[in-house]
Amino acid sequence: MDFFPLYLSAKLAVITTSVLILISAPLAYFLVYVKCPGKFLFEALINLPIALPPTVIGLYLLYIMGPKGYVGTIWGEVFGGTLLFTFTGIVIATAVYSLPFAVQPIKATFEKMDHRLRENAYVLGLSPVATFFRVMIPNSINGIAAAAILVFLHSMGAFGVILMVGGSISGETRVASIAIYEAVETMNYREAWLLSLAFVPISYFFLLLVNRLTRS
Amino acid sequence: MGLSAVLRKKTEYFSIDVDFFCPEGKTLVLIGPSGAGKTTIIRMLAGLEKPDEGRIVLKEKILFDSNRGICLSPQKRELGYVFQDFTLFPHLTIHGNAAFAAKDKSEVDYLVNYFGLSRLRDRKPHQVSGGEKQRCAICQALARRPSLLLLDEPFSALDVVTRRGLRAELKKIKEERALSVVFVTHDIHEALFIADSILPIVDGEIDRDWLEQIASPVSPLGVQPRATREPKLALVY
């Protein structure tokens, strides 16, 4: 029984969550507070992964991150090597795929926040950046935690997009969801069941936590 | 010296068009019915809303001048602003809120003591009463040592006893520091107690008749100023 895919899934989920929370809080701030023409187009683009099948996202990413794609070319020139079929590649792919799940809860928290807190901070002399860190982030902890948990779970369960961009390389991109699929394909049901069972308590616990955080 | 303001702004329902002066160390009360534009005026003074045209000068410092294209951000105006409802930062303690933008920490301790908040210093805003929250909000604004304090119906959500106590505390510290104050209210009693001068605002404009009407003993809304308070009242136009 190989539990390494579970470890790889958890590692992928932790890294993706950390990266996305850092990116999503400023993005959510931009979507809520910055006035700019065409912002709705940008927001729709961020939310596109919700509407697109994971394999479709995977196909586009495969092209963009490939040796002839923009991202793949720049990556090759700066860091050397390729993004496809690597752990870094599936982190980027999962981050794109999970981005709306990070942005939306934080955006909702910012929208719910009393706008006078921000105004009060401005009148008290704080710059918008200082206000973001000293007022908005501390008062959005629940929303940020809810976003982090959703992204963590979404990344743990990602399948199609990872398969397209990372394939199934043992120890590198063969995460739990792919290992389960392959175990079923090869009729190794015991391994499939054991890996699947590990997901249930983790997911259930984290969903309870999201419920509690969003209620408070 | 003091505050002089000429403000014009079109709103959804009416146009604001006011011109007033608040001498240094004095309290100017903006009074008028709800929705008259008082809060918009005070927000324009604070830099939270931009007038369409006009000029705001505080102690010879130009805060806004539409002709010269000057519009200082709220951060650069260095005013104190106390909002109508309680706008303390929920993640900070009472002392943390009072000290949020303080230039001098000993000043914070003095203000916290003055407003009777010492025993509550480690509590969060949701653990104290409305009056205590508003005391803390005033501490927070005063801790920056502003030359002008803007108060937007700061006592409207408080009970009568708390309100009286806070008015007296505010008046005392204002006199102690020779602070200029612009105070928004729709309560004539409050205005008479705290004002050095009163500016009645109705539908965005100064309306002398409205104030005379509500202060008249024969008015159905009639509020007769007490004799002891009457000499303080001077209308500004």
Coordinates of C-alpha atoms in Angstrom, one line a residue:
Chain A
M1 CA 0.0 0.0 0.0
D2 CA 1.5 3.3 -1.2
F3 CA 0.5 6.3 0.9
F4 CA 2.9 8.7 -0.8
P5 CA 0.1 10.1 -3.2
L6 CA -1.8 11.2 -0.1
Y7 CA 1.3 13.0 1.2
L8 CA 1.7 14.6 -2.2
S9 CA -1.9 15.7 -2.3
A10 CA -1.6 17.3 1.1
K11 CA 1.7 19.0 0.1
L12 CA 0.1 20.3 -3.1
A13 CA -2.9 21.5 -1.1
V14 CA -0.8 23.3 1.5
I15 CA 1.4 25.1 -1.0
T16 CA -1.5 26.0 -3.3
T17 CA -3.5 27.4 -0.4
S18 CA -0.6 29.5 0.9
V19 CA 0.1 30.9 -2.5
L20 CA -3.6 31.6 -3.2
I21 CA -4.3 33.3 0.1
L22 CA -1.4 35.7 -0.5
I23 CA -2.7 36.5 -4.0
S24 CA -6.4 36.5 -3.3
A25 CA -6.6 39.0 -0.5
P26 CA -5.2 41.9 -2.7
L27 CA -7.3 40.6 -5.6
A28 CA -10.5 40.7 -3.6
Y29 CA -9.6 44.2 -2.3
F30 CA -9.2 45.3 -5.9
L31 CA -12.5 43.8 -6.9
V32 CA -14.4 45.4 -4.1
Y33 CA -12.8 48.8 -3.7
V34 CA -10.9 49.8 -6.8
K35 CA -13.0 51.7 -9.4
C36 CA -11.8 50.7 -12.8
P37 CA -13.6 50.4 -16.1
G38 CA -14.0 46.8 -17.3
K39 CA -13.5 45.3 -13.8
F40 CA -16.4 43.0 -14.3
L41 CA -14.6 41.4 -17.3
F42 CA -11.6 40.7 -15.1
E43 CA -13.8 39.3 -12.3
A44 CA -15.5 37.0 -14.8
L45 CA -12.1 35.8 -16.0
I46 CA -11.1 35.0 -12.4
N47 CA -14.3 33.0 -11.9
L48 CA -14.0 31.1 -15.2
P49 CA -12.6 28.0 -13.6
I50 CA -15.9 27.5 -11.8
A51 CA -17.7 27.3 -15.1
L52 CA -15.2 25.4 -17.2
P53 CA -14.7 21.6 -17.1
P54 CA -11.3 20.8 -15.4
T55 CA -10.1 19.0 -18.5
V56 CA -10.7 22.1 -20.6
I57 CA -8.8 24.3 -18.1
G58 CA -6.1 21.6 -18.2
L59 CA -5.9 21.6 -21.9
Y60 CA -5.4 25.4 -22.0
L61 CA -2.8 25.2 -19.3
L62 CA -1.1 22.4 -21.1
Y63 CA -0.7 24.7 -24.1
I64 CA 0.3 27.8 -22.2
M65 CA 2.7 26.1 -19.8
G66 CA 4.2 23.9 -22.6
P67 CA 7.6 24.6 -24.1
K68 CA 6.0 26.7 -26.9
G69 CA 3.5 28.5 -24.6
Y70 CA 4.1 31.9 -23.2
V71 CA 4.4 30.8 -19.5
G72 CA 6.4 27.7 -20.4
T73 CA 8.9 29.7 -22.5
I74 CA 9.4 32.4 -19.9
W75 CA 9.7 29.7 -17.2
G76 CA 12.3 27.9 -19.3
E77 CA 14.3 31.1 -19.9
V78 CA 14.3 32.2 -16.2
F79 CA 14.5 28.9 -14.3
G80 CA 15.4 26.4 -17.0
G81 CA 13.6 23.2 -17.5
T82 CA 9.9 22.7 -18.1
L83 CA 6.7 23.1 -16.1
L84 CA 4.8 20.2 -17.6
F85 CA 4.8 16.9 -15.6
T86 CA 6.5 18.6 -12.6
F87 CA 5.2 19.3 -9.1
T88 CA 5.7 23.0 -9.7
G89 CA 3.5 22.7 -12.8
I90 CA 0.7 21.1 -10.9
V91 CA 0.9 23.7 -8.2
I92 CA 0.4 26.4 -10.8
A93 CA -2.4 24.5 -12.5
T94 CA -4.2 23.8 -9.2
A95 CA -3.8 27.5 -8.2
V96 CA -5.5 28.6 -11.4
Y97 CA -8.2 26.0 -11.0
S98 CA -8.9 27.0 -7.3
L99 CA -8.5 30.8 -7.7
P100 CA -12.2 31.6 -7.5
F101 CA -12.6 29.5 -4.4
A102 CA -10.1 31.7 -2.7
V103 CA -11.2 35.1 -4.0
Q104 CA -14.9 34.8 -3.6
P105 CA -15.1 34.2 0.2
I106 CA -12.6 37.0 0.9
K107 CA -14.4 39.3 -1.4
A108 CA -17.7 38.5 0.4
T109 CA -16.0 39.3 3.7
F110 CA -14.7 42.7 2.4
E111 CA -18.1 43.5 1.1
K112 CA -19.8 42.7 4.4
M113 CA -17.3 44.8 6.4
D114 CA -18.5 48.2 7.6
H115 CA -17.0 50.7 5.2
R116 CA -16.7 53.2 8.0
L117 CA -13.9 51.1 9.5
R118 CA -11.8 51.9 6.4
E119 CA -12.9 55.5 6.4
N120 CA -12.0 55.8 10.1
A121 CA -8.6 54.4 9.4
Y122 CA -8.0 56.9 6.6
V123 CA -9.1 59.9 8.8
L124 CA -6.8 58.6 11.5
G125 CA -3.9 58.9 9.0
L126 CA -3.4 55.4 7.7
S127 CA -2.6 54.9 4.0
P128 CA -4.7 52.4 2.0
V129 CA -1.9 49.8 2.3
A130 CA -1.6 50.2 6.0
T131 CA -5.4 50.1 6.3
F132 CA -5.4 46.9 4.4
F133 CA -2.9 45.2 6.8
R134 CA -3.9 46.9 10.1
V135 CA -7.7 47.0 9.7
M136 CA -9.0 44.9 6.8
I137 CA -7.0 41.7 7.2
P138 CA -7.4 41.4 11.0
N139 CA -11.2 41.9 10.6
S140 CA -11.4 39.3 7.7
I141 CA -9.7 36.4 9.5
N142 CA -12.9 34.2 9.3
G143 CA -13.4 34.8 5.6
I144 CA -9.7 34.2 4.9
A145 CA -9.8 31.0 6.9
A146 CA -12.9 29.8 5.1
A147 CA -11.2 30.6 1.8
A148 CA -8.1 28.7 2.9
I149 CA -10.1 25.6 3.8
L150 CA -12.1 25.6 0.6
V151 CA -9.0 25.9 -1.5
F152 CA -7.3 23.2 0.6
L153 CA -10.2 20.8 0.0
H154 CA -10.5 21.8 -3.7
S155 CA -6.8 21.2 -4.3
M156 CA -6.8 17.9 -2.4
G157 CA -9.6 16.7 -4.7
A158 CA -8.3 18.1 -8.0
F159 CA -8.1 15.5 -10.7
G160 CA -8.7 16.5 -14.3
V161 CA -6.5 19.6 -14.4
I162 CA -3.6 17.7 -12.7
L163 CA -3.9 14.8 -15.0
M164 CA -3.7 17.1 -18.0
V165 CA -0.8 19.1 -16.8
G166 CA 1.1 16.7 -14.6
G167 CA 0.2 13.3 -15.9
S168 CA 0.8 10.5 -13.4
I169 CA 4.5 10.4 -12.4
S170 CA 5.1 8.5 -9.2
G171 CA 6.6 10.7 -6.5
E172 CA 6.2 13.8 -8.6
T173 CA 2.6 14.4 -9.9
R174 CA 0.8 11.2 -8.9
V175 CA -1.5 12.7 -6.3
A176 CA -4.2 10.7 -4.4
S177 CA -7.1 11.4 -6.7
I178 CA -5.0 10.1 -9.7
A179 CA -3.7 7.1 -7.6
I180 CA -7.4 6.2 -6.8
Y181 CA -8.4 6.4 -10.4
E182 CA -5.4 4.2 -11.5
A183 CA -6.0 1.7 -8.7
V184 CA -9.6 1.3 -9.9
E185 CA -8.4 1.0 -13.5
T186 CA -6.0 -1.8 -12.5
M187 CA -8.8 -3.3 -10.3
N188 CA -6.7 -2.7 -7.1
Y189 CA -9.9 -1.9 -5.2
R190 CA -8.3 -2.3 -1.7
E191 CA -5.9 0.6 -2.4
A192 CA -8.6 2.6 -4.0
W193 CA -10.9 2.2 -1.0
L194 CA -8.2 2.9 1.6
L195 CA -7.1 6.1 -0.2
S196 CA -10.7 7.2 -0.7
L197 CA -11.5 6.5 3.0
A198 CA -8.8 8.9 4.1
F199 CA -10.5 11.7 2.2
V200 CA -13.8 11.5 4.0
P201 CA -12.9 12.4 7.6
I202 CA -10.5 15.1 6.4
S203 CA -13.1 16.7 4.1
Y204 CA -15.9 16.4 6.6
F205 CA -13.8 18.0 9.4
F206 CA -12.8 20.9 7.3
L207 CA -16.3 21.5 6.0
L208 CA -17.6 21.7 9.6
L209 CA -14.9 24.2 10.2
V210 CA -15.9 26.3 7.2
N211 CA -19.5 26.2 8.4
R212 CA -18.5 27.4 11.8
L213 CA -16.3 30.2 10.5
T214 CA -18.8 31.5 8.0
R215 CA -21.5 31.5 10.6
S216 CA -19.4 33.5 13.1
Chain B
M1 CA -7.5 81.3 11.8
G2 CA -10.1 78.6 12.4
L3 CA -12.1 76.8 9.7
S4 CA -13.6 78.4 6.7
A5 CA -15.6 76.4 4.2
V6 CA -17.5 77.1 1.0
L7 CA -19.0 73.9 -0.3
R8 CA -21.1 73.1 -3.3
K9 CA -22.2 69.6 -4.3
K10 CA -25.1 68.1 -6.2
T11 CA -26.6 65.1 -4.4
E12 CA -29.4 62.8 -5.6
Y13 CA -32.2 64.9 -4.1
F14 CA -30.8 68.4 -3.7
S15 CA -27.7 70.6 -4.0
I16 CA -25.6 71.4 -1.1
D17 CA -24.6 75.1 -1.1
V18 CA -23.1 76.4 2.2
D19 CA -20.6 78.9 3.3
F20 CA -19.5 79.1 6.9
F21 CA -16.7 79.9 9.3
C22 CA -15.8 78.3 12.7
P23 CA -13.4 80.4 14.8
E24 CA -10.5 78.7 16.4
G25 CA -11.4 77.1 19.7
K26 CA -15.2 77.4 19.1
T27 CA -17.9 74.9 18.5
L28 CA -20.1 75.2 15.4
V29 CA -23.2 73.0 15.4
L30 CA -24.8 71.9 12.1
I31 CA -28.4 71.3 12.9
G32 CA -31.2 70.3 10.7
P33 CA -33.7 67.5 10.0
S34 CA -32.6 64.1 8.9
G35 CA -31.5 63.9 5.3
A36 CA -30.7 67.7 5.2
G37 CA -27.1 67.1 4.1
K38 CA -25.3 67.7 7.4
T39 CA -23.4 64.4 7.3
T40 CA -22.4 65.0 3.6
I41 CA -21.0 68.4 4.7
I42 CA -19.0 67.0 7.5
R43 CA -17.7 64.2 5.2
M44 CA -16.6 66.8 2.7
L45 CA -14.7 68.6 5.5
A46 CA -13.0 65.2 6.4
G47 CA -12.1 64.5 2.8
L48 CA -14.3 61.4 2.6
E49 CA -16.4 63.0 -0.1
K50 CA -15.3 65.5 -2.7
P51 CA -17.3 68.8 -3.2
D52 CA -18.1 69.7 -6.8
E53 CA -16.6 73.1 -6.1
G54 CA -15.6 75.2 -3.2
R55 CA -12.8 75.8 -0.7
I56 CA -11.9 74.5 2.7
V57 CA -9.2 76.2 4.7
L58 CA -8.1 75.2 8.2
K59 CA -5.7 77.3 10.1
E60 CA -4.3 78.8 6.8
K61 CA -3.8 75.3 5.4
I62 CA -5.8 74.7 2.2
L63 CA -7.6 71.3 2.5
F64 CA -9.6 71.8 -0.7
D65 CA -9.7 74.3 -3.5
S66 CA -11.5 73.5 -6.7
N67 CA -10.1 76.5 -8.5
R68 CA -6.5 75.5 -7.7
G69 CA -7.1 71.7 -8.0
I70 CA -6.2 71.1 -4.4
C71 CA -7.9 68.2 -2.6
L72 CA -6.0 66.8 0.3
S73 CA -6.7 63.1 1.2
P74 CA -8.3 62.4 4.6
Q75 CA -4.9 61.2 5.9
K76 CA -3.3 64.6 5.2
R77 CA -6.1 66.7 6.7
E78 CA -5.1 65.7 10.3
L79 CA -8.6 66.0 11.7
G80 CA -10.4 64.1 14.3
Y81 CA -13.7 62.4 13.2
V82 CA -16.2 60.6 15.4
F83 CA -18.8 58.7 13.4
Q84 CA -22.5 58.5 14.2
D85 CA -22.5 54.8 15.2
F86 CA -19.7 53.1 16.9
T87 CA -16.8 52.6 14.5
L88 CA -14.2 51.1 16.8
F89 CA -11.9 48.5 15.3
P90 CA -13.4 45.2 16.5
H91 CA -10.1 43.3 16.7
L92 CA -8.5 45.8 19.1
T93 CA -9.0 46.4 22.8
I94 CA -10.4 49.7 24.1
H95 CA -6.8 50.9 24.8
G96 CA -5.6 49.6 21.4
N97 CA -8.4 51.6 19.7
A98 CA -7.6 54.7 21.7
A99 CA -3.9 54.4 20.9
F100 CA -4.5 53.4 17.2
A101 CA -3.2 56.6 15.7
A102 CA -1.7 58.3 18.7
K103 CA 1.4 60.4 18.4
D104 CA 2.1 60.3 22.1
K105 CA 1.3 57.2 24.2
S106 CA 1.2 59.2 27.5
E107 CA -1.5 61.3 25.8
V108 CA -3.6 58.1 25.3
D109 CA -3.3 57.2 29.0
Y110 CA -4.4 60.7 30.0
L111 CA -7.4 60.5 27.6
V112 CA -8.3 57.0 28.7
N113 CA -8.3 58.1 32.3
Y114 CA -10.2 61.3 31.5
F115 CA -13.0 59.5 29.8
G116 CA -13.1 56.8 32.6
L117 CA -12.1 53.9 30.4
S118 CA -9.1 52.7 32.5
R119 CA -10.9 49.7 34.0
L120 CA -12.0 48.7 30.5
R121 CA -8.7 49.1 28.7
D122 CA -8.3 45.4 27.9
R123 CA -11.8 44.7 26.8
K124 CA -12.9 44.4 23.2
P125 CA -15.5 46.9 21.8
H126 CA -18.3 44.3 21.9
Q127 CA -17.7 43.9 25.6
V128 CA -18.5 47.5 26.5
S129 CA -21.6 49.7 26.4
G130 CA -22.5 52.2 23.7
G131 CA -21.5 55.2 25.8
E132 CA -18.1 53.6 26.6
K133 CA -17.6 52.8 22.9
Q134 CA -18.3 56.4 22.0
R135 CA -16.0 57.7 24.7
C136 CA -13.3 55.5 23.2
A137 CA -14.0 56.8 19.7
I138 CA -13.6 60.4 21.0
C139 CA -10.3 59.3 22.7
Q140 CA -9.2 57.8 19.4
A141 CA -9.9 61.0 17.5
L142 CA -8.3 63.3 20.2
A143 CA -5.2 61.2 20.6
R144 CA -3.9 62.5 17.2
R145 CA -4.1 66.0 18.7
P146 CA -6.2 67.3 15.8
S147 CA -6.8 71.0 15.5
L148 CA -10.4 70.4 14.4
L149 CA -12.7 67.7 15.7
L150 CA -15.7 66.6 13.6
L151 CA -18.5 64.9 15.3
D152 CA -21.4 63.4 13.4
E153 CA -24.3 62.9 15.7
P154 CA -22.0 61.1 18.1
F155 CA -24.6 60.7 20.9
S156 CA -27.7 59.9 18.9
A157 CA -27.6 56.2 19.8
L158 CA -27.1 56.8 23.5
D159 CA -29.6 57.2 26.4
V160 CA -30.2 60.6 27.9
V161 CA -28.1 60.2 31.0
T162 CA -25.1 58.9 29.1
R163 CA -25.5 61.6 26.5
R164 CA -25.5 64.4 29.1
G165 CA -22.4 63.0 30.8
L166 CA -20.6 62.8 27.4
R167 CA -21.6 66.3 26.3
A168 CA -20.2 67.7 29.5
E169 CA -16.9 65.7 29.2
L170 CA -16.5 66.8 25.6
K171 CA -17.2 70.4 26.3
K172 CA -14.6 70.4 29.1
I173 CA -11.8 68.8 27.1
K174 CA -12.6 71.1 24.1
E175 CA -12.2 74.1 26.3
E176 CA -9.1 72.7 27.9
R177 CA -7.4 72.3 24.5
A178 CA -8.9 75.2 22.7
L179 CA -10.1 72.8 20.1
S180 CA -12.3 73.8 17.2
V181 CA -15.3 71.5 16.8
V182 CA -17.9 71.0 14.1
F183 CA -20.8 69.1 15.7
V184 CA -23.7 67.6 13.7
T185 CA -27.0 67.0 15.4
H186 CA -30.7 67.2 14.9
D187 CA -31.4 67.7 18.6
I188 CA -31.9 71.4 19.5
H189 CA -31.2 70.9 23.2
E190 CA -27.9 69.3 22.4
A191 CA -27.1 72.1 20.0
L192 CA -27.9 74.8 22.6
F193 CA -25.8 73.1 25.2
I194 CA -22.7 72.6 23.2
A195 CA -22.7 75.3 20.5
D196 CA -20.9 78.6 20.3
S197 CA -22.7 79.2 17.0
I198 CA -25.4 77.3 15.1
L199 CA -25.7 76.7 11.4
P200 CA -29.2 75.4 10.5
I201 CA -29.1 73.2 7.4
V202 CA -32.3 72.2 5.4
D203 CA -32.1 70.6 2.0
G204 CA -28.4 71.4 1.7
E205 CA -28.7 75.1 2.4
I206 CA -28.6 77.4 5.4
D207 CA -32.2 78.0 6.5
R208 CA -32.6 80.6 9.2
D209 CA -36.4 80.2 9.3
W210 CA -36.2 76.6 10.1
L211 CA -34.2 77.2 13.3
E212 CA -36.4 80.1 14.4
Q213 CA -39.5 77.9 13.8
I214 CA -38.3 75.0 15.9
A215 CA -37.0 77.3 18.6
S216 CA -40.3 79.2 18.8
P217 CA -42.5 78.6 21.8
V218 CA -45.6 78.7 19.6
S219 CA -44.2 76.1 17.1
P220 CA -45.8 72.7 17.2
L221 CA -42.2 71.4 17.4
G222 CA -41.5 74.2 19.8
V223 CA -38.4 74.0 21.9
Q224 CA -37.9 77.0 24.1
P225 CA -34.3 77.6 24.8
R226 CA -33.6 77.9 28.5
A227 CA -32.8 81.4 29.6
T228 CA -29.4 80.4 30.9
R229 CA -28.5 79.0 27.5
E230 CA -29.9 81.7 25.3
P231 CA -27.0 84.1 25.5
K232 CA -24.7 81.4 24.0
L233 CA -26.8 81.2 20.9
A234 CA -25.5 83.2 17.9
L235 CA -26.5 82.3 14.4
V236 CA -23.8 82.3 11.7
Y237 CA -24.6 83.0 8.1

